[in-house]
PDB file of C-alpha atoms in Angstrom:
ATOM      1  CA  MET A   1     105.068 109.670 121.341  1.00 59.00           C
ATOM      2  CA  GLN A   2     102.823 106.803 120.315  1.00 78.00           C
ATOM      3  CA  GLN A   3     102.965 105.486 116.755  1.00 89.00           C
ATOM      4  CA  TYR A   4      99.628 105.168 114.952  1.00 94.00           C
ATOM      5  CA  LEU A   5      98.640 103.382 111.748  1.00 95.00           C
ATOM      6  CA  ILE A   6      98.104 106.765 110.030  1.00 96.00           C
ATOM      7  CA  THR A   7      99.438 110.273 110.503  1.00 93.00           C
ATOM      8  CA  THR A   8      97.409 113.386 111.191  1.00 91.00           C
ATOM      9  CA  LEU A   9      98.007 114.570 107.605  1.00 91.00           C
ATOM     10  CA  GLU A  10      96.770 111.247 106.193  1.00 94.00           C
ATOM     11  CA  VAL A  11      93.395 111.737 107.889  1.00 93.00           C
ATOM     12  CA  SER A  12      92.625 114.576 105.498  1.00 90.00           C
ATOM     13  CA  SER A  13      94.292 113.067 102.427  1.00 93.00           C
ATOM     14  CA  LEU A  14      92.643 109.627 102.817  1.00 95.00           C
ATOM     15  CA  SER A  15      89.170 110.825 103.848  1.00 93.00           C
ATOM     16  CA  ARG A  16      87.698 114.258 103.247  1.00 87.00           C
ATOM     17  CA  SER A  17      89.549 117.534 103.228  1.00 82.00           C
ATOM     18  CA  MET A  18      89.589 119.653 106.338  1.00 83.00           C
ATOM     19  CA  SER A  19      91.369 122.704 107.658  1.00 79.00           C
ATOM     20  CA  LEU A  20      95.095 122.517 108.286  1.00 78.00           C
ATOM     21  CA  HIS A  21      94.542 124.525 111.455  1.00 75.00           C
ATOM     22  CA  ILE A  22      92.951 121.738 113.484  1.00 83.00           C
ATOM     23  CA  ASP A  23      95.088 120.988 116.523  1.00 86.00           C
ATOM     24  CA  GLU A  24      97.234 117.897 115.824  1.00 90.00           C
ATOM     25  CA  ASP A  25      96.825 116.714 119.410  1.00 90.00           C
ATOM     26  CA  LYS A  26      93.047 116.554 118.916  1.00 90.00           C
ATOM     27  CA  ILE A  27      93.445 114.626 115.667  1.00 91.00           C
ATOM     28  CA  GLU A  28      95.817 112.164 117.373  1.00 94.00           C
ATOM     29  CA  THR A  29      93.280 111.667 120.141  1.00 93.00           C
ATOM     30  CA  TYR A  30      90.617 110.751 117.573  1.00 94.00           C
ATOM     31  CA  ILE A  31      93.064 108.460 115.741  1.00 96.00           C
ATOM     32  CA  ARG A  32      93.824 106.675 119.025  1.00 96.00           C
ATOM     33  CA  GLU A  33      90.118 106.301 119.815  1.00 95.00           C
ATOM     34  CA  SER A  34      89.362 105.023 116.310  1.00 95.00           C
ATOM     35  CA  GLU A  35      92.192 102.498 116.407  1.00 95.00           C
ATOM     36  CA  SER A  36      91.282 101.257 119.886  1.00 94.00           C
ATOM     37  CA  ILE A  37      87.521 101.117 119.442  1.00 93.00           C
ATOM     38  CA  ASP A  38      86.920 100.343 115.774  1.00 93.00           C
ATOM     39  CA  ILE A  39      90.046  98.811 114.249  1.00 94.00           C
ATOM     40  CA  LYS A  40      91.323  96.716 117.162  1.00 93.00           C
ATOM     41  CA  SER A  41      87.926  95.142 117.803  1.00 90.00           C
ATOM     42  CA  ALA A  42      87.585  94.143 114.129  1.00 93.00           C
ATOM     43  CA  LEU A  43      91.102  92.704 113.779  1.00 94.00           C
ATOM     44  CA  GLY A  44      91.542  91.208 117.228  1.00 92.00           C
ATOM     45  CA  ASP A  45      94.338  92.088 119.628  1.00 92.00           C
ATOM     46  CA  ALA A  46      97.023  89.765 118.226  1.00 94.00           C
ATOM     47  CA  LEU A  47      96.660  90.873 114.599  1.00 95.00           C
ATOM     48  CA  TYR A  48      96.222  94.538 115.540  1.00 95.00           C
ATOM     49  CA  LEU A  49      99.459  94.543 117.557  1.00 95.00           C
ATOM     50  CA  ASP A  50     101.341  92.713 114.794  1.00 96.00           C
ATOM     51  CA  VAL A  51     100.080  95.187 112.169  1.00 96.00           C
ATOM     52  CA  LYS A  52     101.322  98.072 114.337  1.00 96.00           C
ATOM     53  CA  ASP A  53     104.697  96.402 114.924  1.00 95.00           C
ATOM     54  CA  ASN A  54     105.217  95.174 111.331  1.00 95.00           C
ATOM     55  CA  PRO A  55     103.368  97.471 108.909  1.00 95.00           C
ATOM     56  CA  ASP A  56     105.505  96.386 105.932  1.00 95.00           C
ATOM     57  CA  LYS A  57     104.266  92.817 106.371  1.00 95.00           C
ATOM     58  CA  TYR A  58     100.641  94.031 105.981  1.00 97.00           C
ATOM     59  CA  LYS A  59     101.040  96.500 103.117  1.00 97.00           C
ATOM     60  CA  LEU A  60      98.040  95.190 101.134  1.00 97.00           C
ATOM     61  CA  LEU A  61      95.762  95.226 104.194  1.00 97.00           C
ATOM     62  CA  LEU A  62      96.862  98.728 105.186  1.00 97.00           C
ATOM     63  CA  GLU A  63      97.215 100.444 101.816  1.00 97.00           C
ATOM     64  CA  GLY A  64      94.686  98.470  99.812  1.00 96.00           C
ATOM     65  CA  GLY A  65      95.037  97.198  96.279  1.00 96.00           C
ATOM     66  CA  ILE A  66      93.928  94.395  94.012  1.00 96.00           C
ATOM     67  CA  TYR A  67      94.033  90.799  95.222  1.00 95.00           C
ATOM     68  CA  GLU A  68      92.914  87.428  93.937  1.00 93.00           C
ATOM     69  CA  GLY A  69      89.810  86.362  95.830  1.00 88.00           C
ATOM     70  CA  LYS A  70      87.471  83.423  95.479  1.00 87.00           C
ATOM     71  CA  ASP A  71      85.430  85.405  92.920  1.00 86.00           C
ATOM     72  CA  GLY A  72      88.441  86.530  90.890  1.00 91.00           C
ATOM     73  CA  LYS A  73      90.227  89.858  91.154  1.00 94.00           C
ATOM     74  CA  GLN A  74      88.894  92.078  93.918  1.00 94.00           C
ATOM     75  CA  LEU A  75      89.660  95.594  95.087  1.00 95.00           C
ATOM     76  CA  LEU A  76      90.530  96.351  98.705  1.00 96.00           C
ATOM     77  CA  THR A  77      90.379  99.991  99.775  1.00 97.00           C
ATOM     78  CA  GLY A  78      92.545  99.415 102.843  1.00 97.00           C
ATOM     79  CA  LEU A  79      92.593  99.768 106.586  1.00 97.00           C
ATOM     80  CA  LYS A  80      94.208 103.211 106.518  1.00 97.00           C
ATOM     81  CA  VAL A  81      91.270 104.686 104.599  1.00 97.00           C
ATOM     82  CA  ALA A  82      88.785 103.123 107.024  1.00 97.00           C
ATOM     83  CA  LEU A  83      90.746 104.533 109.972  1.00 97.00           C
ATOM     84  CA  ALA A  84      90.910 107.967 108.324  1.00 97.00           C
ATOM     85  CA  TYR A  85      87.112 108.022 107.916  1.00 96.00           C
ATOM     86  CA  TYR A  86      86.503 106.906 111.519  1.00 96.00           C
ATOM     87  CA  THR A  87      88.826 109.683 112.682  1.00 95.00           C
ATOM     88  CA  TYR A  88      87.213 112.249 110.385  1.00 93.00           C
ATOM     89  CA  ALA A  89      83.760 111.301 111.706  1.00 93.00           C
ATOM     90  CA  ARG A  90      84.906 111.854 115.288  1.00 93.00           C
ATOM     91  CA  ILE A  91      86.354 115.237 114.333  1.00 90.00           C
ATOM     92  CA  VAL A  92      83.025 116.236 112.758  1.00 88.00           C
ATOM     93  CA  LYS A  93      81.033 115.021 115.762  1.00 87.00           C
ATOM     94  CA  ASN A  94      83.175 116.768 118.353  1.00 81.00           C
ATOM     95  CA  GLY A  95      83.722 119.924 116.322  1.00 73.00           C
ATOM     96  CA  ASP A  96      85.468 122.817 117.913  1.00 65.00           C
ATOM     97  CA  GLY A  97      84.154 122.373 121.423  1.00 64.00           C
ATOM     98  CA  ASN A  98      86.598 122.606 124.304  1.00 63.00           C
ATOM     99  CA  VAL A  99      86.364 121.813 127.979  1.00 67.00           C
ATOM    100  CA  THR A 100      87.362 124.868 129.991  1.00 70.00           C
ATOM    101  CA  ARG A 101      87.032 125.914 133.593  1.00 72.00           C
ATOM    102  CA  TYR A 102      83.689 127.406 132.519  1.00 67.00           C
ATOM    103  CA  GLY A 103      82.422 124.096 131.148  1.00 67.00           C
ATOM    104  CA  PHE A 104      82.119 122.809 127.601  1.00 62.00           C
ATOM    105  CA  VAL A 105      82.311 125.802 125.278  1.00 61.00           C
ATOM    106  CA  GLN A 106      82.376 126.393 121.549  1.00 63.00           C
ATOM    107  CA  LYS A 107      84.622 129.079 120.129  1.00 62.00           C
ATOM    108  CA  GLU A 108      82.890 131.675 117.967  1.00 63.00           C
ATOM    109  CA  SER A 109      84.441 133.803 115.259  1.00 62.00           C
ATOM    110  CA  GLU A 110      83.008 136.758 113.378  1.00 55.00           C
ATOM    111  CA  TYR A 111      84.299 135.241 110.131  1.00 54.00           C
ATOM    112  CA  SER A 112      82.567 131.887 110.342  1.00 55.00           C
ATOM    113  CA  SER A 113      79.210 130.445 111.185  1.00 56.00           C
ATOM    114  CA  HIS A 114      78.388 127.073 112.627  1.00 59.00           C
ATOM    115  CA  ILE A 115      76.290 124.519 110.816  1.00 61.00           C
ATOM    116  CA  GLU A 116      73.017 123.285 112.197  1.00 70.00           C
ATOM    117  CA  PHE A 117      73.061 120.247 114.492  1.00 74.00           C
ATOM    118  CA  LYS A 118      71.093 118.228 111.938  1.00 78.00           C
ATOM    119  CA  GLU A 119      73.703 118.833 109.224  1.00 80.00           C
ATOM    120  CA  LYS A 120      76.507 117.938 111.634  1.00 77.00           C
ATOM    121  CA  VAL A 121      74.803 114.653 112.521  1.00 83.00           C
ATOM    122  CA  MET A 122      74.215 113.845 108.851  1.00 87.00           C
ATOM    123  CA  ALA A 123      77.915 114.419 108.045  1.00 85.00           C
ATOM    124  CA  TYR A 124      78.985 112.315 111.036  1.00 86.00           C
ATOM    125  CA  ASP A 125      76.634 109.438 110.137  1.00 90.00           C
ATOM    126  CA  ASP A 126      77.749 109.543 106.505  1.00 92.00           C
ATOM    127  CA  ALA A 127      81.458 109.411 107.381  1.00 92.00           C
ATOM    128  CA  PHE A 128      80.909 106.582 109.885  1.00 93.00           C
ATOM    129  CA  SER A 129      78.917 104.511 107.402  1.00 93.00           C
ATOM    130  CA  ILE A 130      81.696 104.908 104.812  1.00 95.00           C
ATOM    131  CA  ALA A 131      84.283 103.889 107.417  1.00 96.00           C
ATOM    132  CA  ASP A 132      82.172 100.852 108.350  1.00 94.00           C
ATOM    133  CA  ARG A 133      81.960  99.825 104.696  1.00 95.00           C
ATOM    134  CA  TYR A 134      85.732 100.082 104.191  1.00 96.00           C
ATOM    135  CA  LEU A 135      86.395  98.162 107.410  1.00 96.00           C
ATOM    136  CA  LYS A 136      83.926  95.501 106.299  1.00 94.00           C
ATOM    137  CA  GLU A 137      85.968  95.130 103.073  1.00 94.00           C
ATOM    138  CA  CYS A 138      89.072  94.543 105.203  1.00 95.00           C
ATOM    139  CA  VAL A 139      87.287  91.960 107.354  1.00 94.00           C
ATOM    140  CA  MET A 140      85.996  90.150 104.253  1.00 93.00           C
ATOM    141  CA  PHE A 141      89.559  90.166 102.863  1.00 95.00           C
ATOM    142  CA  LEU A 142      90.906  88.698 106.118  1.00 95.00           C
ATOM    143  CA  ASN A 143      88.202  86.025 106.137  1.00 92.00           C
ATOM    144  CA  GLU A 144      89.153  85.021 102.601  1.00 92.00           C
ATOM    145  CA  LYS A 145      92.875  85.004 103.356  1.00 92.00           C
ATOM    146  CA  LYS A 146      92.828  83.382 106.822  1.00 90.00           C
ATOM    147  CA  GLU A 147      95.701  81.050 105.923  1.00 91.00           C
ATOM    148  CA  GLU A 148      97.899  84.052 105.062  1.00 93.00           C
ATOM    149  CA  TYR A 149      96.867  85.910 108.225  1.00 94.00           C
ATOM    150  CA  PRO A 150      96.872  83.270 110.987  1.00 93.00           C
ATOM    151  CA  LEU A 151      96.670  85.898 113.747  1.00 94.00           C
ATOM    152  CA  TYR A 152      93.211  86.891 112.542  1.00 93.00           C
ATOM    153  CA  LYS A 153      90.643  85.054 114.665  1.00 87.00           C
ATOM    154  CA  GLY A 154      87.610  87.162 113.772  1.00 77.00           C
ATOM    155  CA  GLU A 155      84.279  85.982 112.536  1.00 63.00           C
ATOM    156  CA  GLY A 156      83.751  88.735 109.977  1.00 53.00           C
ATOM    157  CA  LYS A 157      81.567  90.885 112.205  1.00 56.00           C
ATOM    158  CA  ILE A 158      82.050  94.517 113.032  1.00 66.00           C
ATOM    159  CA  LYS A 159      80.849  95.718 116.395  1.00 57.00           C
ATOM    160  CA  ALA A 160      79.198  99.079 116.036  1.00 54.00           C
ATOM    161  CA  ASN A 161      78.176 100.360 119.445  1.00 50.00           C
ATOM    162  CA  ARG A 162      77.639 104.011 118.783  1.00 53.00           C
ATOM    163  CA  THR A 163      75.026 106.539 119.672  1.00 54.00           C
ATOM    164  CA  VAL A 164      72.254 107.047 117.161  1.00 54.00           C
ATOM    165  CA  TYR A 165      71.130 110.647 116.898  1.00 51.00           C
ATOM    166  CA  ARG A 166      67.632 111.345 115.684  1.00 55.00           C
ATOM    167  CA  VAL A 167      66.733 114.927 114.925  1.00 55.00           C
ATOM    168  CA  ILE A 168      63.043 115.549 115.496  1.00 59.00           C
ATOM    169  CA  GLY A 169      61.522 118.601 113.887  1.00 57.00           C
ATOM    170  CA  GLU A 170      63.358 121.509 112.378  1.00 53.00           C
TER     171      GLU A 170
END
């Protein structure tokens, strides 16, 4: 079993609450995608691998906290929170759809109703923008502390190649 920077339970506790009945395998898939696509590209391969191998060495980066920056004391939310929000956004976007032998289907229940596509997109965009902001904090921290984190070779930019959904009409 692969080790991730956060657990499936931390996704809910560090981002927004969600049902405990979501399949853990699905959550782990979204954690893996978020780490590989969003976190690794911001940190660079060398630092990302070292953070995974030595999490205790990067406690402030992962957990967040207060640090002394060039403008005095600054607050860092932490990489785990950013990862939790990226994962949460992917969970919202993909919802409860499943690929079956009949194609991509969505389970229905008489006790629940599904939200409109527009609301789903708004929740996804909101969660992703929060995740981007927290990751940007981490990148700014790394840029300020380059001498303490020599494996970081980034330029302070976050690549955000994601689909933009525009809902036209009601």
